[in-house]
């Protein structure tokens, strides 16, 4: 069981790849993998933020709404170029993170309640910002972020790789990362050790929102359009799944960055396998649900052992 | 004084015989006997961990005993769940009122038993009338239509009490009922207790306040380490005797016996490191002033509920005070801020090591460097080399036994966990070390090590304040003992006065009658 908890997700990935190599035509190819990686980028980036939040024993349901808000902001500033537009989109997303963090750290609202409120309100704000309109994005720089590659690596995947490295560094090598898992391990003990618990929680939710905003920018670039009404809808659920099957416990106190990447990859591979074998989308969703249950069951076993 | 009713003493309403309860190897209750007569008011006494809560939970069906039996009104009975006990007429009033704040007083009293009209709906008129009649019986005057949360806490407790007795109660168990009440509310509570007893309802009263116990109760059962060590009438039992039974120390002992690993405790004449003035917080502590000098270990004596832990929390910035202030080296420390206290050099080892001290899912290293992390980092990045320098020194010096500093702290024994906590604070170069029950839940060998370590730290000039419910630990470890009672300083014992006898006398607030012995 302990072995499964630690390596289950990797074993599942290998098994799935072996199955596809044997039975699915055209699966094991550079082109297909490039497509799969590009498709998993938004979930992965949201999941990185989610892993931080879950590490503090919290949860963030507002990731999709932040993506939508970022998408809504881009057309307003894209005239100044990609960088200013992206900066404004991330700034707008951070405001939602501030709202989440303030409610959770300072007022003491439960994370699931606070972020549920922002999940609903955030998309509403996005629609207001966008005037409830779908806008196509024509700026060539942003389109190239979604479509072009450098030495065969798509820019969006490169962004994700950089962010994975940054978050891994943050978790494993910085004071903040250590304090974050301490707060998740025991908030009371962290407070009594003099840690700035409220500031740590606040920062974590802002980081999660900033990451979700980046996911929104990348997704918008990929689509070539700002679609605040549907972009990132329910993506937070996939992100939570990726984090949990990657070995980060919902009870907090631990953040597995590489595991989160593997979790997101596994979800992507499952979806791709089912599609390529012409299984209807509805079954794909049911399969996802089964995987969540299995992952949570394995995690529960871990708690029981402890 | 409330006089017992004329019910014959041989009839019992609730009895426990040889009740034993074990949890994962720990015997929480060991062959406990307990007898309660109708109309009797019995004090259930004992220090932390003596088994009071476990016994109450057995009596109310929350736990099933592993051995022994319960008798209800003379017949053997078992409570498979709390509801069974309630239906048998055993009600419990907890410290916190566990009713529904938004419902009215009347609705709370008759929750689940509301009178119905012919449509099967709640008959509010009848409901309110019934509630008013019930409360009138106890001379409690309150608008029964008001939502419960709008009432003062004391009144809420009366409502809880009224609800309890309206369910045909035969026994009412009260756990620290006065801990958050005003003096006037306490009087009302006592009056209601008197009325209940007149109806033949038996009371089990759990409290640490001696004055109340002696006022409200006529008999007492004392638990210690899960055993019932004394049962009898309170009138025959002087307070000092009661406390010495609770703490397991004989009153005759007046000399130090070297039961602990503390060396000779010394007083210090240097300027005080810490000066606290008039620390006050409603219902917790009032007007506490103390001075701690470098190199001395000061014991903070007091029974549970005396304000001893609260005083430490106030000093450490964990608990905000309404009034008063703390100075370290002459400089004022911000009220209610843990980080300000730590910056000033005041650090605390909390009483509940597992919940408030260690972070179980982190390694020994991460636990030790937790507070000092910013100092051991470069530009926000942790430096493993700097951490290991500190961690290795303290693991060696405090003799922390572990496979490596990467081992999870939750895998360590209690004694080693406590050493990890001490290491965490020593890494901060503290000036004042506050210890709340430093050796609780630690095996004998490790206990001696921790005690020796406390001595060593004092020798190095640290000012140390120690709270312990073990009398010998306080007496042998401290050069000076500040005794707290009911939230304020009762007296201070210095030098030769630091004996178990003096301490026991001071704990209960009785004059010291024995002449001082020569050292």
Coordinates of N, CA, C and O in Angstrom, one line a residue, chain B residues 13 262 359 490 498 509:
Chain B
X13 N -28.4 5.9 43.2 CA -29.0 6.2 41.9 C -28.1 5.7 40.8 O -28.5 5.2 39.8
X262 N 16.7 17.4 39.1 CA 17.2 18.7 39.2 C 18.3 18.8 40.2 O 18.3 18.1 41.2
X359 N 5.5 19.7 14.6 CA 4.7 19.6 13.3 C 5.0 18.2 12.8 O 6.1 17.9 12.3
X490 N -1.3 34.0 44.8 CA -1.7 33.7 46.2 C -0.5 34.1 47.1 O -0.7 34.8 48.1
X498 N 10.3 26.7 50.0 CA 10.0 25.9 48.9 C 10.0 24.4 49.3 O 10.9 23.7 49.1
X509 N -4.9 27.7 49.5 CA -5.1 29.0 50.2 C -5.3 28.9 51.7 O -6.1 29.7 52.2

